[in-house]
Short mmCIF file of C-alpha atoms in Angstrom, two decimals:
data_model
loop_
_atom_site.label_atom_id
_atom_site.label_comp_id
_atom_site.label_asym_id
_atom_site.label_seq_id
_atom_site.Cartn_x
_atom_site.Cartn_y
_atom_site.Cartn_z
CA MET A 1 117.60 108.15 108.17
CA SER A 2 118.16 107.14 104.82
CA GLU A 3 115.63 108.47 101.75
CA LYS A 4 112.32 106.74 101.74
CA THR A 5 112.44 103.92 98.99
CA ILE A 6 109.98 104.60 96.01
CA GLU A 7 107.46 101.27 97.12
CA GLN A 8 107.27 103.68 100.84
CA LYS A 9 106.51 106.59 99.24
CA ILE A 10 103.85 105.28 97.05
CA GLY A 11 102.30 103.18 100.30
CA GLN A 12 102.19 106.35 102.17
CA ARG A 13 100.47 107.73 98.99
CA ILE A 14 97.62 105.14 99.27
CA GLN A 15 97.48 105.02 102.80
CA LYS A 16 96.74 108.85 102.61
CA LEU A 17 94.16 108.56 100.35
CA ARG A 18 92.62 105.75 101.45
CA LYS A 19 92.21 107.25 105.46
CA ALA A 20 91.03 110.52 102.82
CA LYS A 21 87.93 108.40 101.96
CA GLY A 22 87.52 106.83 105.19
CA TYR A 23 88.35 103.56 104.64
CA THR A 24 89.91 101.30 107.72
CA GLN A 25 92.73 99.32 106.73
CA GLN A 26 90.12 96.12 107.28
CA VAL A 27 87.65 97.50 104.96
CA PHE A 28 89.42 98.70 102.03
CA ALA A 29 91.18 95.46 102.26
CA GLU A 30 88.04 93.86 101.84
CA MET A 31 86.84 95.89 98.93
CA ILE A 32 89.84 95.31 97.07
CA GLY A 33 90.09 91.58 98.31
CA LEU A 34 93.35 91.77 99.75
CA SER A 35 94.02 90.26 103.56
CA THR A 36 94.58 93.68 106.48
CA ASN A 37 98.23 92.45 106.82
CA TYR A 38 98.90 92.20 102.98
CA LEU A 39 97.44 96.08 102.73
CA SER A 40 99.30 96.61 105.90
CA ASP A 41 102.95 95.47 104.19
CA ILE A 42 101.65 97.68 100.76
CA GLU A 43 101.39 100.88 102.83
CA ARG A 44 104.90 100.39 104.43
CA GLY A 45 106.66 99.84 101.30
CA ASN A 46 107.16 96.02 102.30
CA SER A 47 105.38 94.61 99.63
CA THR A 48 104.31 95.56 96.05
CA PRO A 49 100.97 94.37 94.79
CA ARG A 50 100.66 92.77 91.22
CA MET A 51 99.50 94.89 88.29
CA GLU A 52 95.79 93.76 88.72
CA LYS A 53 95.59 94.81 92.77
CA PHE A 54 97.29 98.45 92.08
CA VAL A 55 94.59 98.80 89.45
CA ALA A 56 91.83 97.74 91.76
CA ILE A 57 93.36 99.93 94.44
CA ILE A 58 92.92 102.97 92.20
CA ASN A 59 89.47 102.58 91.37
CA THR A 60 88.59 101.58 94.42
CA LEU A 61 90.26 104.85 95.58
CA GLY A 62 88.18 106.87 93.11
CA CYS A 63 91.57 108.67 92.33
CA SER A 64 94.38 108.60 88.93
CA ALA A 65 97.28 106.74 88.77
CA ASP A 66 99.13 110.19 89.21
CA ASP A 67 97.84 110.65 92.36
CA VAL A 68 99.30 107.45 93.79
CA PHE A 69 102.79 108.01 91.71
CA MET A 70 103.11 111.82 91.80
CA ASP A 71 105.60 111.67 94.47
CA VAL A 72 108.18 109.08 92.42
CA ILE A 73 107.25 110.23 88.85
CA ASP A 74 109.99 113.07 87.48
CA TYR A 75 106.55 115.15 86.49
CA GLY A 76 104.18 114.68 89.83
CA TYR A 77 104.93 118.19 90.84
CA LYS A 78 102.55 118.76 87.78
CA VAL A 79 100.22 116.47 89.74
CA LYS A 80 100.85 118.54 93.08
CA ALA A 81 100.35 122.03 91.05
CA SER A 82 97.22 121.10 89.72
CA ARG A 83 95.84 119.61 93.04
CA ILE A 84 97.16 122.95 94.99
CA SER A 85 95.03 125.24 91.70
CA GLU A 86 91.98 123.48 92.70
CA GLN A 87 92.90 123.52 96.42
CA LEU A 88 93.20 127.74 95.55
CA ASP A 89 90.33 127.98 93.64
CA ALA A 90 87.85 127.03 96.91
CA LEU A 91 89.55 129.87 98.75
CA SER A 92 88.13 132.98 99.72
CA ASP A 93 89.68 135.98 97.94
CA GLU A 94 91.62 137.36 101.19
CA GLU A 95 92.87 133.52 101.65
CA ARG A 96 94.14 133.26 98.10
CA ALA A 97 96.42 136.33 98.60
CA LYS A 98 97.98 135.05 101.40
CA VAL A 99 98.91 131.78 100.13
CA PHE A 100 100.55 134.01 96.97
CA ALA A 101 102.13 136.04 99.41
CA VAL A 102 104.00 133.40 100.98
CA LEU A 103 104.46 131.35 97.66
CA GLU A 104 106.01 134.30 96.25
CA ALA A 105 108.56 135.09 99.90
CA LEU A 106 109.56 131.31 99.41
CA ILE A 107 110.04 131.53 95.22
CA SER A 108 112.19 134.44 95.89
CA LYS A 109 114.84 133.11 98.50
CA THR A 110 115.73 130.50 95.67
CA GLU A 111 116.33 132.75 93.06
#
C-alpha cells in the first residue's frame, strides 16, 4: 500500500481529535457548519476545507494548528515530544521508569 497523502494524515488527525472530544461526525459537523458527508470526506483525506473552515475545526476542537498538522510538518516531532512529556508527567514514578527503560532500549538500537 502506498504512503498516506498529507490530506489523509491531516484528516485522520482531525478525526482522532474529534473522537477524543467525544463528538460524533454529525454533532461536530453541525458545530462547524459543515455537512456530515463533507466532514467525512475531510477525515478520509478526499477533501480539503477552506482556511476559514480549518480555523473553525481547530477552534472547535480546542487544539492548536500544531495538533492537527504534527504528522505532516518537518518539526512535528517537537509537538509530539511535548505531548509525550505531558503524558509522562501524569505517570507514577514506577510507570515513568518503565517508559524510560523502553525508550532507552529503542534508542540504543538505532545508534
